[in-house]
PDB file of C-alpha atoms in Angstrom:
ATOM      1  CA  UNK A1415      20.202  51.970  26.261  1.00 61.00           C
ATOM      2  CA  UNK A1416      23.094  49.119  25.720  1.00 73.00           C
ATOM      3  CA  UNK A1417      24.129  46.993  28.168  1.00 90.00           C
ATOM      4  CA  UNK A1418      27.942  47.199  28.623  1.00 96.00           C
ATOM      5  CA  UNK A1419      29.073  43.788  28.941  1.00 97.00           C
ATOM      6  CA  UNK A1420      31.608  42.570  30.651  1.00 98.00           C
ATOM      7  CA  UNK A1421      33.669  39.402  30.988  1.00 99.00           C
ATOM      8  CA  UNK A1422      34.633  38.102  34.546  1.00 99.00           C
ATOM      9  CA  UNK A1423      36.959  35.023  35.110  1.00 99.00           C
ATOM     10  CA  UNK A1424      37.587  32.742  37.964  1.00 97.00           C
ATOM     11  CA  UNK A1425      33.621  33.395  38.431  1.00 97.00           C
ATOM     12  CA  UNK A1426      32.878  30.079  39.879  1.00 96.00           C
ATOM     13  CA  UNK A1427      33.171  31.003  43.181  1.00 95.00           C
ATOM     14  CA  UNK A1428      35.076  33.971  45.533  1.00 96.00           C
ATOM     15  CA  UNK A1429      35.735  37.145  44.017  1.00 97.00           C
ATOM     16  CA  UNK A1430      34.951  36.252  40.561  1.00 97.00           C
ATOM     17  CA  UNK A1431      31.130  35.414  42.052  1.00 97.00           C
ATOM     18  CA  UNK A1432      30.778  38.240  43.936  1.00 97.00           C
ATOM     19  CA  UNK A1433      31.868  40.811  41.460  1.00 98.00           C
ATOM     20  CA  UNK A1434      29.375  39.075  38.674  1.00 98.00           C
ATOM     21  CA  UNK A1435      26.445  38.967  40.829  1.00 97.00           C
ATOM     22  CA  UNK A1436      27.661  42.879  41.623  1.00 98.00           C
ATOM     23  CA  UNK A1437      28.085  44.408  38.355  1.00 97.00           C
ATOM     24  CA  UNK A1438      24.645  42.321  36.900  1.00 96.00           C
ATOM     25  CA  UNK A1439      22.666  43.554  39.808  1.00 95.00           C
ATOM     26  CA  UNK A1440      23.812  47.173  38.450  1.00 96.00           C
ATOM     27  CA  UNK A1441      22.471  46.811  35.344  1.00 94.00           C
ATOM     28  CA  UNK A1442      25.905  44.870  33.260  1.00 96.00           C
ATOM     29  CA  UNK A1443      25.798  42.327  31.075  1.00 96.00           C
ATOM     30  CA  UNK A1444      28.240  39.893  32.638  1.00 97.00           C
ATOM     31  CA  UNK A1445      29.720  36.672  30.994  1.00 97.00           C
ATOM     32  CA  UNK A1446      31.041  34.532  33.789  1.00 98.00           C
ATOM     33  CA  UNK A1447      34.123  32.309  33.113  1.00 98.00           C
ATOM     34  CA  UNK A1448      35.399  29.058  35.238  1.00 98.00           C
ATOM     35  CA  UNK A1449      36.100  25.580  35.322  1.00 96.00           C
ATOM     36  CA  UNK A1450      33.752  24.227  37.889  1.00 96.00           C
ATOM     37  CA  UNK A1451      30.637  23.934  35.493  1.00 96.00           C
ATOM     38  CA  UNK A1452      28.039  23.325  38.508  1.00 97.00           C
ATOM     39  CA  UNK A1453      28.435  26.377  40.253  1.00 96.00           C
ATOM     40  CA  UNK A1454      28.071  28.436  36.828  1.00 97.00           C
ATOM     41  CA  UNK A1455      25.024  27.403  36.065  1.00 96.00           C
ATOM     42  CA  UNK A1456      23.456  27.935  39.329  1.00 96.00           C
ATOM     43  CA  UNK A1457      25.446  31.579  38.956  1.00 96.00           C
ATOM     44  CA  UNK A1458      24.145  31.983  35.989  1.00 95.00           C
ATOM     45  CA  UNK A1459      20.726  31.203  36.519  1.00 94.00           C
ATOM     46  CA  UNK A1460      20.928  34.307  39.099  1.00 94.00           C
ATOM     47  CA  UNK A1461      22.617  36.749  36.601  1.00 94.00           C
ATOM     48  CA  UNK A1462      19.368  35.464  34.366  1.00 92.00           C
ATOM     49  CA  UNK A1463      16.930  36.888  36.440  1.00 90.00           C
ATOM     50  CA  UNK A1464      18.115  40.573  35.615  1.00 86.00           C
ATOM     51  CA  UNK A1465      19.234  39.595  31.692  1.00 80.00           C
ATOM     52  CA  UNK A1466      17.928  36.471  30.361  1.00 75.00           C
ATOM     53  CA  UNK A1467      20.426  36.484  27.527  1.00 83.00           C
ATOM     54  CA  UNK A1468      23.613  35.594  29.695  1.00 88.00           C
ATOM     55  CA  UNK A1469      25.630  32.524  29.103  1.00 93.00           C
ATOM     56  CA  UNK A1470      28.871  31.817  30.571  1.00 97.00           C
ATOM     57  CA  UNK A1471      32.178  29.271  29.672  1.00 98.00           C
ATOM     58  CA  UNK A1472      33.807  26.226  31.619  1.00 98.00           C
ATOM     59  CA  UNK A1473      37.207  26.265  30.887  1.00 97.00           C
ATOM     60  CA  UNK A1474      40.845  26.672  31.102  1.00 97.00           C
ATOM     61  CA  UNK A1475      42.071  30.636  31.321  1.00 98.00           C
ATOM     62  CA  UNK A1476      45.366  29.125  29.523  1.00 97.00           C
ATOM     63  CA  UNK A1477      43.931  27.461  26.604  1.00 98.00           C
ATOM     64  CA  UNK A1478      44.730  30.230  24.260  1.00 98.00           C
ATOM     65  CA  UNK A1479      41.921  28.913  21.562  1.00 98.00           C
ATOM     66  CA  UNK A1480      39.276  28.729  23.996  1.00 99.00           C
ATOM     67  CA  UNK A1481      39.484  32.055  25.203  1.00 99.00           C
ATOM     68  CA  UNK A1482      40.257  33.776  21.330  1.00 98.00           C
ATOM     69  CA  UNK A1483      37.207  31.132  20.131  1.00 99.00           C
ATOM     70  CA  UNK A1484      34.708  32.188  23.480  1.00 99.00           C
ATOM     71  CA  UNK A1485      35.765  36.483  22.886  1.00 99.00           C
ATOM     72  CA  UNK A1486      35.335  35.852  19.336  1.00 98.00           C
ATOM     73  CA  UNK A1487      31.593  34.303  20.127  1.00 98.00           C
ATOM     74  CA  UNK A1488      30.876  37.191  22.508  1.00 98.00           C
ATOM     75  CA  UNK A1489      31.991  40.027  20.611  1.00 98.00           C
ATOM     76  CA  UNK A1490      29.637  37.870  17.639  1.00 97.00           C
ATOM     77  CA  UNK A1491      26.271  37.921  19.878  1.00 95.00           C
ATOM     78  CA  UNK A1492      26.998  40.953  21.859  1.00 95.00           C
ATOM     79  CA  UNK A1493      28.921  43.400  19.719  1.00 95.00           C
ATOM     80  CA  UNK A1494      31.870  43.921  22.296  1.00 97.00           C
ATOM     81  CA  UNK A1495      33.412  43.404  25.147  1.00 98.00           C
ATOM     82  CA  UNK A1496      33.426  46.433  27.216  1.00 98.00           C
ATOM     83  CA  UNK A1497      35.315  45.428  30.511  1.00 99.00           C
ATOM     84  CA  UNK A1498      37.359  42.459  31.537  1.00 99.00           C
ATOM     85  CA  UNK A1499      38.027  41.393  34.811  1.00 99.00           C
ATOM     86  CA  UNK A1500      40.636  38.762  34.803  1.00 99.00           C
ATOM     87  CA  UNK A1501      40.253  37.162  38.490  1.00 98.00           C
ATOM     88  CA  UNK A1502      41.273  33.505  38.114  1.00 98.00           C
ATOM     89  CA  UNK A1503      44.089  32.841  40.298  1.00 96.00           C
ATOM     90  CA  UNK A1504      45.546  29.577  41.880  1.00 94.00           C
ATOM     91  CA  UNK A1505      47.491  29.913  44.855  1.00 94.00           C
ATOM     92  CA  UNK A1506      50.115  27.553  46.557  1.00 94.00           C
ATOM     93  CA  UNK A1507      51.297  28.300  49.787  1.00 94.00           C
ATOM     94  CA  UNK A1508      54.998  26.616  50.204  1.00 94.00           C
ATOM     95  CA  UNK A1509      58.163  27.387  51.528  1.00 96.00           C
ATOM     96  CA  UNK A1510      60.642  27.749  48.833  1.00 97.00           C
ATOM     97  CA  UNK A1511      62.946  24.868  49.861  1.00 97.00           C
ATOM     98  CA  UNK A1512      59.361  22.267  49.743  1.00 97.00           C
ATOM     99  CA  UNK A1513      57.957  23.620  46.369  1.00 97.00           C
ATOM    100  CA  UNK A1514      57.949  21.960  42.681  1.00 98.00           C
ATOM    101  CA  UNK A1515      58.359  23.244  39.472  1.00 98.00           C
ATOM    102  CA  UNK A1516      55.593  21.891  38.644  1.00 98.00           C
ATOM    103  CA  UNK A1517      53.620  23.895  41.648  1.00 98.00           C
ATOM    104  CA  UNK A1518      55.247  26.832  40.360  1.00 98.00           C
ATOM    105  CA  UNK A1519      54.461  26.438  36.531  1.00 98.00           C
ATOM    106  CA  UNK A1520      50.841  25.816  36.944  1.00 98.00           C
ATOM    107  CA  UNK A1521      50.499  29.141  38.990  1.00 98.00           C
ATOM    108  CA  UNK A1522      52.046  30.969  36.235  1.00 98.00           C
ATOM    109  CA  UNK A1523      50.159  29.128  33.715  1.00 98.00           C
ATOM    110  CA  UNK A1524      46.614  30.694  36.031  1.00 98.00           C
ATOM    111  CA  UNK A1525      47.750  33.406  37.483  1.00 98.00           C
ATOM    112  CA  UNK A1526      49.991  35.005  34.186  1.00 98.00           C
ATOM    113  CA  UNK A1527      49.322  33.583  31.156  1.00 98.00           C
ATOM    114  CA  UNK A1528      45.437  33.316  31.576  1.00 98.00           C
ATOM    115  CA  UNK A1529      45.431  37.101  32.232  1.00 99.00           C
ATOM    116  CA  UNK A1530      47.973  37.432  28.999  1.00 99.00           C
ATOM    117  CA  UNK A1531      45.234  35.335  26.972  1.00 99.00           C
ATOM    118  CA  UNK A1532      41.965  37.223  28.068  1.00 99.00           C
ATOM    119  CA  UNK A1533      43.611  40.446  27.619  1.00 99.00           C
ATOM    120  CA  UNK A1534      45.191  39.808  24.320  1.00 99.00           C
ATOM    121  CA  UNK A1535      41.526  38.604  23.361  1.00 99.00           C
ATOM    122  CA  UNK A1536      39.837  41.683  23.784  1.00 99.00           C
ATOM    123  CA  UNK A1537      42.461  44.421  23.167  1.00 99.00           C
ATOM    124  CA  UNK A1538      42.220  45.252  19.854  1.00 98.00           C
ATOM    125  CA  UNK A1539      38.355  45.414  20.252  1.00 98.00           C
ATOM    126  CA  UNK A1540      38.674  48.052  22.348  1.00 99.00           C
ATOM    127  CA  UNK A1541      41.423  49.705  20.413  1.00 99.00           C
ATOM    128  CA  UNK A1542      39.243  49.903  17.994  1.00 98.00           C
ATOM    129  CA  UNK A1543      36.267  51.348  20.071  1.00 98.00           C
ATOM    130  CA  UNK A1544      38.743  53.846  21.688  1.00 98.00           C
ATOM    131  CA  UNK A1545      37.290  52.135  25.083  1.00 98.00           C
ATOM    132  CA  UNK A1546      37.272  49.342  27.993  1.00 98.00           C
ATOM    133  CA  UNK A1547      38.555  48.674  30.903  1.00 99.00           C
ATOM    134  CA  UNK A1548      40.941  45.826  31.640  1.00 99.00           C
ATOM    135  CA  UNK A1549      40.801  45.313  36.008  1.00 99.00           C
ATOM    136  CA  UNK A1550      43.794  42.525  37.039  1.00 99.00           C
ATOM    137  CA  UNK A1551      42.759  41.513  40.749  1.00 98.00           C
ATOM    138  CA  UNK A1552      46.366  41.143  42.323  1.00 98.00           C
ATOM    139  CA  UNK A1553      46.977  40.632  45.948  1.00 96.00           C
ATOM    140  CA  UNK A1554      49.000  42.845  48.425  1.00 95.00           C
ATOM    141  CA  UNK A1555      51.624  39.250  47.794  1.00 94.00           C
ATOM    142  CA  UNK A1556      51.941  41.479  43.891  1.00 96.00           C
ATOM    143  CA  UNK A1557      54.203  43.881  46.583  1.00 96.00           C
ATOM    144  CA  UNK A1558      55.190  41.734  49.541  1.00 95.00           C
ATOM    145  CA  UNK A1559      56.847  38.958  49.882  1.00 94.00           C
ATOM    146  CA  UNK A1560      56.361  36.630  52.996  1.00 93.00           C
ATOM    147  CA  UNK A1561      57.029  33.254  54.070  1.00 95.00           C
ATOM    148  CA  UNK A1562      55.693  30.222  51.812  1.00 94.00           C
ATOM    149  CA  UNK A1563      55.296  32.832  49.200  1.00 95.00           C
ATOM    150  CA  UNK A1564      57.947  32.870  46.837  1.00 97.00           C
ATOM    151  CA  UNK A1565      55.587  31.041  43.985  1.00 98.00           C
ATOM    152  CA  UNK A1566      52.261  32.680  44.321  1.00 97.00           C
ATOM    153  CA  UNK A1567      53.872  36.133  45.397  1.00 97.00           C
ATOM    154  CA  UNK A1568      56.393  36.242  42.197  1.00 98.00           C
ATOM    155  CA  UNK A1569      53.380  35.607  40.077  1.00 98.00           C
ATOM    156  CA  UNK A1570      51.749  38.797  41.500  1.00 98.00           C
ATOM    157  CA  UNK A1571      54.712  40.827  41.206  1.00 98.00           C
ATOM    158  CA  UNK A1572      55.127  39.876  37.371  1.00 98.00           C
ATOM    159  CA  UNK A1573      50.932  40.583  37.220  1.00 99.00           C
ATOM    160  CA  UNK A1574      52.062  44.033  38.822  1.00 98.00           C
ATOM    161  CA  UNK A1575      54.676  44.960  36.079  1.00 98.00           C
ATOM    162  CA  UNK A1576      52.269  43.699  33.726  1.00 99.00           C
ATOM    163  CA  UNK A1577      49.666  46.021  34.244  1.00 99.00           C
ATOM    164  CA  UNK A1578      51.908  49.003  34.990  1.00 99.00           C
ATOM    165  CA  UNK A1579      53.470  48.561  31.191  1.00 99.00           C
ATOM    166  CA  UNK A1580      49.974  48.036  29.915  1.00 99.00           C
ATOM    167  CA  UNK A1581      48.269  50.827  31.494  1.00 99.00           C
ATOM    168  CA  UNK A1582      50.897  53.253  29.788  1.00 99.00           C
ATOM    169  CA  UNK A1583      50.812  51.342  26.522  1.00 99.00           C
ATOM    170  CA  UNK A1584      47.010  51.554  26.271  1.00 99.00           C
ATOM    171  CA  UNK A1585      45.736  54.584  28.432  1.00 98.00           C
ATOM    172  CA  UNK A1586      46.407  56.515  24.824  1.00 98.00           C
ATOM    173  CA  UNK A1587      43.198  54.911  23.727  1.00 98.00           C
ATOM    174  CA  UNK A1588      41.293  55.744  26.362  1.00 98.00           C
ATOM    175  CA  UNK A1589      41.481  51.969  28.210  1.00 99.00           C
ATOM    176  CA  UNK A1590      41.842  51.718  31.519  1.00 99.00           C
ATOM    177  CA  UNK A1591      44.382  49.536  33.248  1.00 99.00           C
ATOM    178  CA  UNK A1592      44.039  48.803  36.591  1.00 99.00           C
ATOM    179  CA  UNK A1593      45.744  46.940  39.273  1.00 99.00           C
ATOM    180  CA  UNK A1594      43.275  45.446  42.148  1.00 98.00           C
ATOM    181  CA  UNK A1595      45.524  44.573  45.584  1.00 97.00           C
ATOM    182  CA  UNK A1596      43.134  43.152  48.336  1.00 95.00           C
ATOM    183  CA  UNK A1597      44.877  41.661  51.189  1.00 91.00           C
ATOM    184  CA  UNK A1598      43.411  38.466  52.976  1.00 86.00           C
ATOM    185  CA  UNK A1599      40.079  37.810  51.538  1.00 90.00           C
ATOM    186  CA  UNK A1600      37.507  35.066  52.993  1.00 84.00           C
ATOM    187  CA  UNK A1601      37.874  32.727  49.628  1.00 82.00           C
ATOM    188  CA  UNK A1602      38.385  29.294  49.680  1.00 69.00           C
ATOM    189  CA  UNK A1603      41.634  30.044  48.448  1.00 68.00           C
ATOM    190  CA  UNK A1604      42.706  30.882  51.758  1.00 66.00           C
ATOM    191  CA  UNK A1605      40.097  29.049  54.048  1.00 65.00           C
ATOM    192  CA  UNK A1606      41.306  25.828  52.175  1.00 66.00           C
ATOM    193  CA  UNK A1607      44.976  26.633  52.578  1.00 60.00           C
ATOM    194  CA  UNK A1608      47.573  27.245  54.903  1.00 62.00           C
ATOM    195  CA  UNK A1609      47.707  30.627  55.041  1.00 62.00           C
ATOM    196  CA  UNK A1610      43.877  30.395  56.713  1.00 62.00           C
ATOM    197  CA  UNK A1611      43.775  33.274  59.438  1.00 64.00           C
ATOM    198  CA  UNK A1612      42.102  32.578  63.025  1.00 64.00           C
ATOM    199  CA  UNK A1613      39.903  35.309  62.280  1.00 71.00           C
ATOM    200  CA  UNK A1614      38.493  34.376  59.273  1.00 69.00           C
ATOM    201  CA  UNK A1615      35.022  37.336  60.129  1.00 72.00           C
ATOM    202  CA  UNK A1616      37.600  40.091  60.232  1.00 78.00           C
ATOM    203  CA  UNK A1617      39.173  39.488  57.063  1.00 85.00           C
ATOM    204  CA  UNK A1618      37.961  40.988  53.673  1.00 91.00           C
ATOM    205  CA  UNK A1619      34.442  39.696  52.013  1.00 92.00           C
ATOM    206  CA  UNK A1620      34.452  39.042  48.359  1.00 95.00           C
ATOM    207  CA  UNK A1621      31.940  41.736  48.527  1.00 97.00           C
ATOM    208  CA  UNK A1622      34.087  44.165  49.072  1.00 96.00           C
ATOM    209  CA  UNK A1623      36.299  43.595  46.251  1.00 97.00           C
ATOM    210  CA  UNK A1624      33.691  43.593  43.777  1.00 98.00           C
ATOM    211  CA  UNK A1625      32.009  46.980  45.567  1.00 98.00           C
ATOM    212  CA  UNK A1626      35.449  48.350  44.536  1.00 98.00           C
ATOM    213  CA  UNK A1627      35.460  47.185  41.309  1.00 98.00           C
ATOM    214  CA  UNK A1628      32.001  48.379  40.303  1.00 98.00           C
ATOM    215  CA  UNK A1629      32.879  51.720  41.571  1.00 98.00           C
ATOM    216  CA  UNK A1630      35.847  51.943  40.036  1.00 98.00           C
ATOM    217  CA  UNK A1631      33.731  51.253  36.693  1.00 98.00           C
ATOM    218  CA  UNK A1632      31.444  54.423  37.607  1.00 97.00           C
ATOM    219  CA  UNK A1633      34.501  57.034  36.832  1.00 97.00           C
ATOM    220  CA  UNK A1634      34.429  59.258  34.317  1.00 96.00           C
ATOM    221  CA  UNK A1635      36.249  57.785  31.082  1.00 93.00           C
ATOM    222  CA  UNK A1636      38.614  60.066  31.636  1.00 95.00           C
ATOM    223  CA  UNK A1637      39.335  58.832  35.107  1.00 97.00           C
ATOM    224  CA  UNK A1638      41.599  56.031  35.618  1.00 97.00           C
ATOM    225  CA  UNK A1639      42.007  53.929  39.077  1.00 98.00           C
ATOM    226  CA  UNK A1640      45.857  52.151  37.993  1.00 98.00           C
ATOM    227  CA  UNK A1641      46.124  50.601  41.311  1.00 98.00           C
ATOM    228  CA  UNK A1642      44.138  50.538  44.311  1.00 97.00           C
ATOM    229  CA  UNK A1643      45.012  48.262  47.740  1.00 97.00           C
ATOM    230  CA  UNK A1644      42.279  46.881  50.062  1.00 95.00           C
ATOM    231  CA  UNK A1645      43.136  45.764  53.418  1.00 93.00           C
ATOM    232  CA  UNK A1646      40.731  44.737  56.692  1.00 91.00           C
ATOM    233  CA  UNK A1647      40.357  47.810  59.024  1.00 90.00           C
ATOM    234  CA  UNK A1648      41.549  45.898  61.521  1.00 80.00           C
ATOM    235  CA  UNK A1649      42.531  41.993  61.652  1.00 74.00           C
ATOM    236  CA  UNK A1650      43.576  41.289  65.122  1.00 73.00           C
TER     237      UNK A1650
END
Protein backbone atom coordinates (compact mmCIF):
# COMPACT_ATOMS: atom_id res chain seq x y z
CA UNK A 1 0.00 0.00 0.00
CA UNK A 2 1.32 3.80 -0.77
CA UNK A 3 2.58 5.88 1.62
CA UNK A 4 0.68 9.22 1.64
CA UNK A 5 3.21 11.78 1.94
CA UNK A 6 3.05 14.73 3.40
CA UNK A 7 4.96 18.00 3.60
CA UNK A 8 5.42 19.75 7.07
CA UNK A 9 7.10 23.24 7.47
CA UNK A 10 8.64 25.06 10.31
CA UNK A 11 9.77 21.27 11.20
CA UNK A 12 12.95 22.21 12.83
CA UNK A 13 11.73 22.34 16.04
CA UNK A 14 8.05 22.92 18.07
CA UNK A 15 5.04 21.96 16.39
CA UNK A 16 6.46 21.37 13.07
CA UNK A 17 8.77 18.46 15.01
CA UNK A 18 6.25 17.05 16.82
CA UNK A 19 3.66 16.66 14.16
CA UNK A 20 6.53 14.98 11.73
CA UNK A 21 7.75 12.60 14.20
CA UNK A 22 3.65 12.01 14.72
CA UNK A 23 2.35 11.43 11.38
CA UNK A 24 5.85 9.17 10.39
CA UNK A 25 5.38 7.10 13.46
CA UNK A 26 1.75 6.40 11.86
CA UNK A 27 2.91 5.10 8.94
CA UNK A 28 3.30 8.84 6.55
CA UNK A 29 5.79 9.69 4.47
CA UNK A 30 6.77 13.09 5.83
CA UNK A 31 9.13 15.70 4.14
CA UNK A 32 10.25 18.07 6.84
CA UNK A 33 10.94 21.75 5.89
CA UNK A 34 13.12 24.51 7.97
CA UNK A 35 15.92 26.70 8.09
CA UNK A 36 17.96 25.42 10.94
CA UNK A 37 19.78 22.57 8.92
CA UNK A 38 21.23 20.79 12.22
CA UNK A 39 18.18 19.93 13.81
CA UNK A 40 16.77 18.40 10.38
CA UNK A 41 19.09 16.07 10.00
CA UNK A 42 19.05 14.72 13.40
CA UNK A 43 14.94 14.84 12.69
CA UNK A 44 15.39 13.24 9.87
CA UNK A 45 17.55 10.59 10.81
CA UNK A 46 14.48 9.61 13.24
CA UNK A 47 11.75 9.81 10.50
CA UNK A 48 14.50 7.30 8.68
CA UNK A 49 14.13 4.67 10.97
CA UNK A 50 10.38 4.01 9.89
CA UNK A 51 11.07 5.11 5.90
CA UNK A 52 14.55 5.22 4.83
CA UNK A 53 13.66 7.20 1.74
CA UNK A 54 12.88 10.63 3.56
CA UNK A 55 14.79 13.74 2.85
CA UNK A 56 13.88 17.07 3.97
CA UNK A 57 14.78 21.07 2.79
CA UNK A 58 16.64 24.05 4.64
CA UNK A 59 15.16 27.00 3.54
CA UNK A 60 13.18 30.08 3.33
CA UNK A 61 9.08 29.42 3.28
CA UNK A 62 9.13 32.88 1.18
CA UNK A 63 11.47 32.09 -1.51
CA UNK A 64 8.83 31.37 -4.01
CA UNK A 65 11.46 29.22 -6.34
CA UNK A 66 12.59 27.16 -3.62
CA UNK A 67 9.43 25.96 -2.55
CA UNK A 68 7.85 25.56 -6.54
CA UNK A 69 11.65 23.91 -7.31
CA UNK A 70 11.54 21.50 -3.74
CA UNK A 71 7.28 20.48 -4.58
CA UNK A 72 8.32 20.07 -8.04
CA UNK A 73 11.28 17.50 -6.79
CA UNK A 74 8.83 15.77 -4.44
CA UNK A 75 5.95 15.34 -6.54
CA UNK A 76 9.15 13.95 -9.16
CA UNK A 77 10.41 11.12 -6.56
CA UNK A 78 7.22 10.59 -4.77
CA UNK A 79 4.35 11.03 -7.19
CA UNK A 80 2.39 13.65 -4.98
CA UNK A 81 1.95 15.49 -2.30
CA UNK A 82 -0.93 14.33 -0.34
CA UNK A 83 -1.12 16.75 2.75
CA UNK A 84 0.56 19.98 3.64
CA UNK A 85 0.96 21.33 6.85
CA UNK A 86 2.17 24.82 6.64
CA UNK A 87 3.48 25.51 10.39
CA UNK A 88 6.33 28.02 10.03
CA UNK A 89 5.52 31.01 11.90
CA UNK A 90 7.67 33.89 13.42
CA UNK A 91 6.28 35.73 16.14
CA UNK A 92 7.11 39.27 17.62
CA UNK A 93 5.67 40.26 20.67
CA UNK A 94 5.51 44.35 20.73
CA UNK A 95 3.33 46.94 21.67
CA UNK A 96 2.13 48.76 18.70
CA UNK A 97 3.61 52.18 19.56
CA UNK A 98 7.52 50.14 19.92
CA UNK A 99 7.20 47.99 16.69
CA UNK A 100 8.97 48.41 13.08
CA UNK A 101 7.90 47.93 9.80
CA UNK A 102 10.39 45.99 9.33
CA UNK A 103 9.23 43.60 12.47
CA UNK A 104 5.98 43.63 10.92
CA UNK A 105 6.98 42.78 7.21
CA UNK A 106 9.10 39.87 8.05
CA UNK A 107 6.11 38.26 10.01
CA UNK A 108 4.01 38.59 7.04
CA UNK A 109 6.69 37.51 4.81
CA UNK A 110 6.66 33.85 7.45
CA UNK A 111 3.62 33.78 8.68
CA UNK A 112 1.47 34.78 5.10
CA UNK A 113 3.27 34.56 2.21
CA UNK A 114 5.18 31.25 3.07
CA UNK A 115 1.75 29.62 3.60
CA UNK A 116 0.59 31.46 0.10
CA UNK A 117 3.83 29.78 -1.54
CA UNK A 118 3.49 26.12 -0.15
CA UNK A 119 -0.08 26.11 -0.88
CA UNK A 120 0.05 27.52 -4.32
CA UNK A 121 2.82 24.71 -4.82
CA UNK A 122 0.77 21.87 -4.31
CA UNK A 123 -2.78 22.94 -5.31
CA UNK A 124 -3.16 22.07 -8.60
CA UNK A 125 -1.64 18.59 -7.78
CA UNK A 126 -4.30 17.87 -5.82
CA UNK A 127 -6.84 19.42 -8.10
CA UNK A 128 -5.87 17.19 -10.26
CA UNK A 129 -6.02 14.07 -7.92
CA UNK A 130 -9.47 15.30 -6.67
CA UNK A 131 -7.57 15.06 -3.08
CA UNK A 132 -5.29 16.53 -0.10
CA UNK A 133 -5.48 18.22 2.67
CA UNK A 134 -4.04 21.68 3.23
CA UNK A 135 -3.86 22.16 7.60
CA UNK A 136 -2.76 26.15 8.38
CA UNK A 137 -1.69 26.00 12.22
CA UNK A 138 -3.07 29.51 13.39
CA UNK A 139 -3.17 30.59 16.94
CA UNK A 140 -6.23 31.62 19.10
CA UNK A 141 -4.12 35.51 18.30
CA UNK A 142 -5.95 34.47 14.32
CA UNK A 143 -9.30 35.64 16.66
CA UNK A 144 -8.05 37.73 19.56
CA UNK A 145 -6.32 40.47 19.80
CA UNK A 146 -4.27 41.34 23.02
CA UNK A 147 -1.62 43.53 24.13
CA UNK A 148 1.86 43.50 22.13
CA UNK A 149 -0.10 41.76 19.50
CA UNK A 150 -1.11 43.90 16.85
CA UNK A 151 1.78 42.37 14.34
CA UNK A 152 1.75 38.71 14.99
CA UNK A 153 -2.13 38.70 15.77
CA UNK A 154 -3.08 40.62 12.31
CA UNK A 155 -1.03 38.04 10.56
CA UNK A 156 -3.27 35.29 12.05
CA UNK A 157 -6.37 37.00 11.36
CA UNK A 158 -5.40 37.46 7.54
CA UNK A 159 -4.18 33.40 7.83
CA UNK A 160 -7.89 33.00 9.18
CA UNK A 161 -9.65 34.69 6.14
CA UNK A 162 -7.28 32.90 4.11
CA UNK A 163 -8.25 29.59 4.84
CA UNK A 164 -11.97 30.33 5.23
CA UNK A 165 -11.96 31.59 1.30
CA UNK A 166 -9.85 28.60 0.44
CA UNK A 167 -11.72 25.97 2.11
CA UNK A 168 -14.92 27.09 0.04
CA UNK A 169 -12.91 27.59 -3.13
CA UNK A 170 -11.41 24.08 -2.96
CA UNK A 171 -13.73 21.78 -0.77
CA UNK A 172 -15.47 21.21 -4.49
CA UNK A 173 -12.54 18.97 -5.17
CA UNK A 174 -12.65 17.13 -2.37
CA UNK A 175 -9.50 19.13 -0.43
CA UNK A 176 -9.70 19.85 2.82
CA UNK A 177 -9.00 23.23 4.32
CA UNK A 178 -8.45 23.54 7.71
CA UNK A 179 -7.75 26.12 10.24
CA UNK A 180 -5.55 24.83 13.42
CA UNK A 181 -6.03 27.51 16.61
CA UNK A 182 -3.92 26.25 19.66
CA UNK A 183 -3.58 28.71 22.35
CA UNK A 184 -0.22 28.98 24.39
CA UNK A 185 1.95 26.18 23.35
CA UNK A 186 5.42 25.23 25.17
CA UNK A 187 7.62 26.32 21.87
CA UNK A 188 10.46 28.30 21.97
CA UNK A 189 8.46 30.76 20.36
CA UNK A 190 6.98 31.63 23.50
CA UNK A 191 9.58 30.31 26.13
CA UNK A 192 12.08 32.66 24.24
CA UNK A 193 9.72 35.61 24.20
CA UNK A 194 7.84 37.85 26.20
CA UNK A 195 4.75 36.48 26.21
CA UNK A 196 6.51 33.31 28.31
CA UNK A 197 3.76 32.17 30.93
CA UNK A 198 4.84 31.29 34.71
CA UNK A 199 3.42 28.06 34.12
CA UNK A 200 5.11 26.96 31.32
CA UNK A 201 3.92 22.62 32.46
CA UNK A 202 0.31 23.70 32.19
CA UNK A 203 0.41 25.10 28.89
CA UNK A 204 -0.13 23.06 25.60
CA UNK A 205 2.70 20.36 24.39
CA UNK A 206 3.57 20.35 20.78
CA UNK A 207 2.25 16.92 21.14
CA UNK A 208 -0.91 17.80 21.36
CA UNK A 209 -1.15 19.78 18.33
CA UNK A 210 0.19 17.25 16.17
CA UNK A 211 -2.24 14.39 18.02
CA UNK A 212 -4.90 16.76 16.57
CA UNK A 213 -3.61 17.02 13.40
CA UNK A 214 -3.08 13.32 12.75
CA UNK A 215 -6.55 12.72 13.80
CA UNK A 216 -7.93 15.13 11.94
CA UNK A 217 -6.12 13.27 8.88
CA UNK A 218 -8.03 9.90 9.94
CA UNK A 219 -11.65 11.39 8.74
CA UNK A 220 -13.41 10.12 6.18
CA UNK A 221 -12.63 12.13 2.81
CA UNK A 222 -15.76 13.27 3.02
CA UNK A 223 -15.24 14.75 6.43
CA UNK A 224 -13.77 18.06 6.78
CA UNK A 225 -12.34 19.66 10.24
CA UNK A 226 -12.36 23.79 8.79
CA UNK A 227 -11.35 25.00 12.10
CA UNK A 228 -10.66 23.51 15.31
CA UNK A 229 -9.27 25.60 18.69
CA UNK A 230 -7.02 23.98 21.35
CA UNK A 231 -6.66 25.53 24.62
CA UNK A 232 -4.94 24.12 28.17
CA UNK A 233 -7.71 22.62 30.43
CA UNK A 234 -6.72 24.74 32.84
CA UNK A 235 -3.67 27.37 32.99
CA UNK A 236 -3.77 28.91 36.34
Amino acid sequence: MRKETVVVTGASRGIGKAVALKLNNEGYNVIPFGRDSANLEILNATLKINNVDTRFYVGNVEDELFVRNSIKEIEDRYGRVDHLINNAGIAIFEQFVNSTLTQFKKQIDTNLYGVYNFTKAVVNGMIERNYGSIINISSLAGKNGFVGGTMYSSTKHALMGFTKSLMLELRQYNIRVSAVCPGSVATDLIINSKMKPNNIEKILQPEDVADVIWQMLQLPARACVSEIEIRPTNPK
